[in-house]
């Protein structure tokens, strides 16, 4: 993928560590970027999982159907969980935009654990304590969560025109503000008329958890994963229902230590 993926200057990438709000941001980025193409009453997001509207580039390379990405109309909205340092050079070199979403690690872990326990190939119980241990050690498919966010954050400081950082918790508190800022960043700001006509609110509603979670679950989302695997509870701080105070303290201490050389905070 590294050598062959060709980014276009108009591409917008939704980048994230798993379970940080990827599905939500993909829906919002797609809806914002393509708002002139679709009416809200016949919008693809009324029928399709956001992962089917915004393909994840590494899956298409892994399954060797990378040409599919070339067939998408421009401007493309594409997704990736790959760390910044592992991104294809053409993405780094182009004038495209990257919107990165991060989430507080304790909630990421809880969300990830729930997803993993759903997979049939995990035919034996996967205790939360085991997931906790692996997560704390950074033994995750895309590496340690802290390294992931710090790479994108550091790059965003040096190149704020290219990378924007959004936080799941901020988006939950004020989705309108996040969507307006993202639209400005990706170069398709809302006009005064659109603001007056409530277009931002309508997009936020279209992409809300309650709307997306009710998509027909018989249709498959990304990579044949059932739609409902991407929508669980969407509650900030749900970790409190799964972690002992000792676990939370340990993970908070690791997070503090990992971020100690940076100005980044969750
Ligand atoms: N629209 C919307 N609004 C708010 N929250 C949402 C939305 N869609 C998905 N979610 C919640 O995001 C969590 C899944 O994270 P990801 O989408 O990053 O998962 S994935 O990496 O793409 O598999 C997972 O969080 P938890 O509920 O805490 O498990 C989802 O419920």
Short mmCIF file of C-alpha atoms and ligand atoms in Angstrom, two decimals:
data_model
loop_
_atom_site.label_atom_id
_atom_site.label_comp_id
_atom_site.label_asym_id
_atom_site.label_seq_id
_atom_site.Cartn_x
_atom_site.Cartn_y
_atom_site.Cartn_z
CA UNK A 1 0.00 0.00 0.00
CA UNK A 2 2.84 2.31 0.92
CA UNK A 3 4.24 2.59 -2.58
CA UNK A 4 1.13 2.15 -4.68
CA UNK A 5 -1.56 4.24 -3.00
CA UNK A 6 -1.93 7.51 -4.87
CA UNK A 7 -3.54 10.29 -2.92
CA UNK A 8 -5.32 13.11 -4.74
CA UNK A 9 -5.00 16.72 -3.53
CA UNK A 10 -8.77 16.87 -2.96
CA UNK A 11 -8.88 13.74 -0.74
CA UNK A 12 -10.16 14.05 2.80
CA UNK A 13 -9.00 11.36 5.22
CA UNK A 14 -10.78 10.38 8.39
CA UNK A 15 -8.01 8.97 10.58
CA UNK A 16 -8.40 7.36 13.98
CA UNK A 17 -7.38 4.68 16.40
CA UNK A 18 -10.06 1.96 16.48
CA UNK A 19 -13.18 2.68 18.56
CA UNK A 20 -12.56 6.40 18.87
CA UNK A 21 -15.59 7.64 16.92
CA UNK A 22 -14.52 6.70 13.40
CA UNK A 23 -18.00 5.67 12.23
CA UNK A 24 -19.52 8.93 13.46
CA UNK A 25 -16.83 11.12 11.91
CA UNK A 26 -16.99 9.20 8.63
CA UNK A 27 -20.73 9.88 8.45
CA UNK A 28 -20.28 13.57 9.25
CA UNK A 29 -17.37 14.10 6.86
CA UNK A 30 -19.21 12.31 4.04
CA UNK A 31 -22.44 14.25 4.68
CA UNK A 32 -20.63 17.60 4.87
CA UNK A 33 -18.41 17.01 1.85
CA UNK A 34 -21.18 15.72 -0.42
CA UNK A 35 -24.09 17.84 0.82
CA UNK A 36 -24.70 19.28 -2.66
CA UNK A 37 -25.04 15.81 -4.19
CA UNK A 38 -27.77 14.29 -2.02
CA UNK A 39 -31.04 15.44 -0.53
CA UNK A 40 -31.52 14.55 3.08
CA UNK A 41 -34.61 12.48 2.27
CA UNK A 42 -32.75 10.13 -0.09
CA UNK A 43 -29.32 10.24 1.45
CA UNK A 44 -27.01 7.19 1.23
CA UNK A 45 -26.57 7.37 5.00
CA UNK A 46 -30.22 6.43 5.42
CA UNK A 47 -29.38 3.01 4.01
CA UNK A 48 -25.65 2.45 4.22
CA UNK A 49 -23.25 2.03 7.09
CA UNK A 50 -20.83 5.01 7.09
CA UNK A 51 -17.97 2.54 6.51
CA UNK A 52 -19.57 1.67 3.18
CA UNK A 53 -19.67 5.35 2.20
CA UNK A 54 -16.11 6.00 3.36
CA UNK A 55 -13.85 3.02 2.59
CA UNK A 56 -10.86 2.24 4.77
CA UNK A 57 -7.84 2.28 2.51
CA UNK A 58 -5.82 -0.46 4.20
CA UNK A 59 -8.66 -3.00 3.85
CA UNK A 60 -8.80 -2.42 0.12
CA UNK A 61 -5.08 -3.03 -0.17
CA UNK A 62 -5.24 -6.08 2.10
CA UNK A 63 -7.98 -7.62 -0.05
CA UNK A 64 -6.22 -6.60 -3.27
CA UNK A 65 -9.11 -4.59 -4.66
CA UNK A 66 -7.20 -1.35 -4.44
CA UNK A 67 -8.43 -0.29 -7.89
CA UNK A 68 -11.84 0.27 -6.31
CA UNK A 69 -10.43 3.34 -4.58
CA UNK A 70 -9.43 4.76 -7.98
CA UNK A 71 -13.02 4.48 -9.19
CA UNK A 72 -14.46 6.70 -6.46
CA UNK A 73 -15.56 10.11 -7.66
CA UNK A 74 -13.49 13.05 -6.56
CA UNK A 75 -13.38 14.55 -3.97
CA UNK A 76 -12.96 11.30 -2.08
CA UNK A 77 -13.56 10.81 1.61
CA UNK A 78 -11.40 7.91 2.77
CA UNK A 79 -10.69 6.31 6.12
CA UNK A 80 -7.62 4.89 7.82
CA UNK A 81 -6.57 3.53 11.20
CA UNK A 82 -2.90 3.55 10.17
CA UNK A 83 -0.54 5.60 12.35
CA UNK A 84 0.83 8.80 10.83
CA UNK A 85 4.34 7.40 10.39
CA UNK A 86 2.97 4.40 8.50
CA UNK A 87 0.79 6.40 6.09
CA UNK A 88 1.66 6.10 2.40
CA UNK A 89 4.08 8.83 1.30
CA UNK A 90 1.60 10.15 -1.25
CA UNK A 91 -0.80 11.07 1.56
CA UNK A 92 1.89 12.91 3.50
CA UNK A 93 3.19 14.74 0.42
CA UNK A 94 -0.18 15.87 -0.97
CA UNK A 95 -2.20 18.96 -0.06
CA UNK A 96 -5.10 16.72 1.03
CA UNK A 97 -6.69 17.06 4.48
CA UNK A 98 -6.66 14.69 7.43
CA UNK A 99 -9.29 14.89 10.16
CA UNK A 100 -8.24 12.80 13.15
CA UNK A 101 -10.62 11.79 15.91
CA UNK A 102 -9.43 10.66 19.32
CA UNK A 103 -11.21 9.44 22.42
CA UNK A 104 -10.32 9.02 26.06
CA UNK A 105 -8.41 5.70 26.27
CA UNK A 106 -10.52 4.08 29.00
CA UNK A 107 -13.64 4.41 26.84
CA UNK A 108 -11.70 3.23 23.76
CA UNK A 109 -10.71 0.06 25.59
CA UNK A 110 -14.26 -0.68 26.79
CA UNK A 111 -15.65 -0.15 23.30
CA UNK A 112 -12.93 -2.29 21.73
CA UNK A 113 -13.45 -5.11 24.20
CA UNK A 114 -17.17 -5.21 23.44
CA UNK A 115 -16.48 -5.42 19.71
CA UNK A 116 -13.92 -8.19 20.07
CA UNK A 117 -16.23 -10.32 22.22
CA UNK A 118 -18.82 -10.25 19.42
CA UNK A 119 -16.68 -11.99 16.83
CA UNK A 120 -17.57 -15.64 16.35
CA UNK A 121 -13.97 -16.62 15.73
CA UNK A 122 -13.36 -15.69 19.33
CA UNK A 123 -14.99 -18.93 20.39
CA UNK A 124 -13.71 -18.78 23.94
CA UNK A 125 -14.42 -16.08 26.53
CA UNK A 126 -12.22 -13.01 26.28
CA UNK A 127 -12.01 -11.60 29.81
CA UNK A 128 -11.98 -7.84 30.22
CA UNK A 129 -8.89 -8.18 32.45
CA UNK A 130 -6.98 -9.71 29.54
CA UNK A 131 -8.02 -6.89 27.18
CA UNK A 132 -6.98 -4.38 29.84
CA UNK A 133 -3.54 -5.94 30.13
CA UNK A 134 -2.95 -5.99 26.36
CA UNK A 135 -4.21 -2.41 25.99
CA UNK A 136 -1.96 -1.11 28.78
CA UNK A 137 1.00 -2.83 27.14
CA UNK A 138 0.10 -1.25 23.80
CA UNK A 139 -0.29 -4.67 22.19
CA UNK A 140 -2.98 -3.55 19.76
CA UNK A 141 -3.36 -4.02 15.99
CA UNK A 142 -2.47 -0.38 15.28
CA UNK A 143 0.01 -0.02 18.13
CA UNK A 144 -0.33 1.79 21.46
CA UNK A 145 -3.20 4.29 21.51
CA UNK A 146 -1.01 7.07 22.96
CA UNK A 147 1.64 6.83 20.21
CA UNK A 148 -1.15 6.94 17.65
CA UNK A 149 -2.70 10.17 18.88
CA UNK A 150 0.63 11.83 19.64
CA UNK A 151 1.95 11.29 16.12
CA UNK A 152 -1.10 12.95 14.54
CA UNK A 153 -1.25 15.66 17.21
CA UNK A 154 2.42 16.59 16.81
CA UNK A 155 2.05 16.74 13.04
CA UNK A 156 -1.07 18.89 13.41
CA UNK A 157 0.89 21.42 15.47
CA UNK A 158 3.52 21.68 12.73
CA UNK A 159 1.02 21.63 9.90
CA UNK A 160 -2.40 22.84 11.09
CA UNK A 161 -3.56 23.31 7.48
CA UNK A 162 -3.23 19.58 6.88
CA UNK A 163 -4.31 17.85 10.08
CA UNK A 164 -7.20 18.71 12.35
CA UNK A 165 -7.74 16.94 15.68
CA UNK A 166 -11.26 16.34 16.93
CA UNK A 167 -12.15 14.80 20.27
CA UNK A 168 -15.07 12.39 20.76
CA UNK A 169 -15.99 14.02 24.06
CA UNK A 170 -16.07 17.53 22.55
CA UNK A 171 -18.11 16.26 19.64
CA UNK A 172 -20.59 14.66 22.03
CA UNK A 173 -20.93 17.91 23.97
CA UNK A 174 -21.24 20.23 20.97
CA UNK A 175 -21.56 18.39 17.64
CA UNK A 176 -22.63 21.55 15.79
CA UNK A 177 -19.42 23.36 16.70
CA UNK A 178 -17.28 20.36 15.66
CA UNK A 179 -19.09 20.02 12.33
CA UNK A 180 -18.77 23.74 11.51
CA UNK A 181 -15.05 23.67 12.35
CA UNK A 182 -14.52 20.54 10.28
CA UNK A 183 -16.38 22.01 7.29
CA UNK A 184 -14.15 25.11 7.45
CA UNK A 185 -11.06 22.94 7.72
CA UNK A 186 -11.85 20.68 4.77
CA UNK A 187 -12.61 23.66 2.60
CA UNK A 188 -16.40 23.48 2.32
CA UNK A 189 -17.68 25.97 4.90
CA UNK A 190 -21.40 26.43 5.46
CA UNK A 191 -22.88 29.52 3.85
CA UNK A 192 -24.96 31.98 5.83
CA UNK A 193 -28.06 30.63 4.11
CA UNK A 194 -27.18 27.07 5.06
CA UNK A 195 -26.66 28.09 8.68
CA UNK A 196 -29.96 30.01 8.67
CA UNK A 197 -31.77 27.03 7.12
CA UNK A 198 -30.51 24.63 9.78
CA UNK A 199 -28.39 22.54 7.40
CA UNK A 200 -25.76 21.89 10.09
CA UNK A 201 -28.38 20.65 12.56
CA UNK A 202 -29.88 18.41 9.86
CA UNK A 203 -26.51 16.85 9.09
CA UNK A 204 -25.83 16.29 12.79
CA UNK A 205 -29.23 14.61 13.12
CA UNK A 206 -28.68 12.41 10.03
CA UNK A 207 -25.38 11.20 11.51
CA UNK A 208 -26.56 10.86 15.09
CA UNK A 209 -26.11 7.62 16.98
CA UNK A 210 -29.87 7.09 17.22
CA UNK A 211 -30.32 7.43 13.45
CA UNK A 212 -27.35 5.32 12.39
CA UNK A 213 -27.83 2.55 14.91
CA UNK A 214 -31.23 1.76 13.42
CA UNK A 215 -29.89 1.05 9.95
CA UNK A 216 -31.01 -2.34 8.67
CA UNK A 217 -28.74 -4.66 10.62
CA UNK A 218 -29.00 -7.37 7.97
CA UNK A 219 -26.89 -5.22 5.70
CA UNK A 220 -23.22 -5.56 6.35
CA UNK A 221 -20.95 -2.69 7.22
CA UNK A 222 -17.24 -2.52 6.47
CA UNK A 223 -15.54 -5.81 5.76
CA UNK A 224 -18.71 -7.85 6.30
CA UNK A 225 -18.98 -6.77 9.90
CA UNK A 226 -22.64 -6.51 10.90
CA UNK A 227 -23.89 -2.94 11.16
CA UNK A 228 -24.73 -3.14 14.84
CA UNK A 229 -21.11 -3.95 15.76
CA UNK A 230 -20.34 -0.26 15.23
CA UNK A 231 -23.09 1.10 17.47
CA UNK A 232 -23.22 0.14 21.11
CA UNK A 233 -23.95 2.82 23.70
CA UNK A 234 -22.11 6.03 22.73
CA UNK A 235 -21.81 7.21 26.31
CA UNK A 236 -18.82 9.24 27.51
CA UNK A 237 -17.39 7.67 30.67
CA UNK A 238 -18.96 4.22 30.23
CA UNK A 239 -15.61 2.80 31.42
CA UNK A 240 -16.89 3.32 34.98
CA UNK A 241 -19.17 0.32 34.48
CA UNK A 242 -16.27 -1.99 33.60
CA UNK A 243 -13.12 -0.90 35.41
CA UNK A 244 -12.21 -1.12 39.05
CA UNK A 245 -10.84 2.11 40.56
CA UNK A 246 -7.40 0.44 40.54
CA UNK A 247 -7.62 -0.33 36.82
CA UNK A 248 -8.76 3.21 36.03
CA UNK A 249 -5.94 4.64 38.13
CA UNK A 250 -3.36 2.45 36.41
CA UNK A 251 -4.54 3.40 32.93
CA UNK A 252 -4.72 7.10 33.86
CA UNK A 253 -1.16 6.94 35.16
CA UNK A 254 0.07 5.33 31.93
CA UNK A 255 -1.75 7.98 29.92
CA UNK A 256 -0.26 10.77 32.05
CA UNK A 257 3.22 9.38 31.63
CA UNK A 258 2.87 8.84 27.87
CA UNK A 259 1.59 12.38 27.32
CA UNK A 260 4.00 14.04 29.73
CA UNK A 261 6.24 15.48 27.00
CA UNK A 262 3.32 16.84 24.99
CA UNK A 263 0.77 19.63 25.27
CA UNK A 264 -1.94 17.19 24.16
CA UNK A 265 -4.75 16.40 26.60
CA UNK A 266 -7.84 14.25 26.11
N1 LIG B 1 -23.17 8.54 15.46
C1 LIG B 1 -22.50 8.26 16.56
N2 LIG B 1 -22.46 9.15 17.59
C2 LIG B 1 -21.79 8.88 18.71
N3 LIG B 1 -21.10 7.72 18.94
C3 LIG B 1 -21.11 6.81 17.94
C4 LIG B 1 -21.79 7.03 16.73
N4 LIG B 1 -21.61 5.95 15.93
C5 LIG B 1 -20.86 5.09 16.63
N5 LIG B 1 -20.56 5.59 17.85
C6 LIG B 1 -19.78 4.96 18.92
O1 LIG B 1 -18.40 4.95 18.55
C7 LIG B 1 -17.79 3.75 19.04
C8 LIG B 1 -17.25 2.93 17.88
O2 LIG B 1 -16.05 3.55 17.48
P1 LIG B 1 -15.56 3.52 15.97
O3 LIG B 1 -16.64 4.01 15.10
O4 LIG B 1 -14.26 4.24 15.95
O5 LIG B 1 -15.33 1.97 15.71
S1 LIG B 1 -14.48 1.36 14.52
O6 LIG B 1 -13.06 1.54 14.86
O7 LIG B 1 -14.84 2.00 13.27
O8 LIG B 1 -14.85 -0.09 14.53
C9 LIG B 1 -18.86 3.00 19.81
O9 LIG B 1 -18.76 3.47 21.15
P2 LIG B 1 -19.29 2.64 22.40
O10 LIG B 1 -20.78 2.74 22.36
O11 LIG B 1 -18.73 3.34 23.60
O12 LIG B 1 -18.80 1.24 22.27
C10 LIG B 1 -20.12 3.49 19.11
O13 LIG B 1 -21.29 3.31 19.86
#
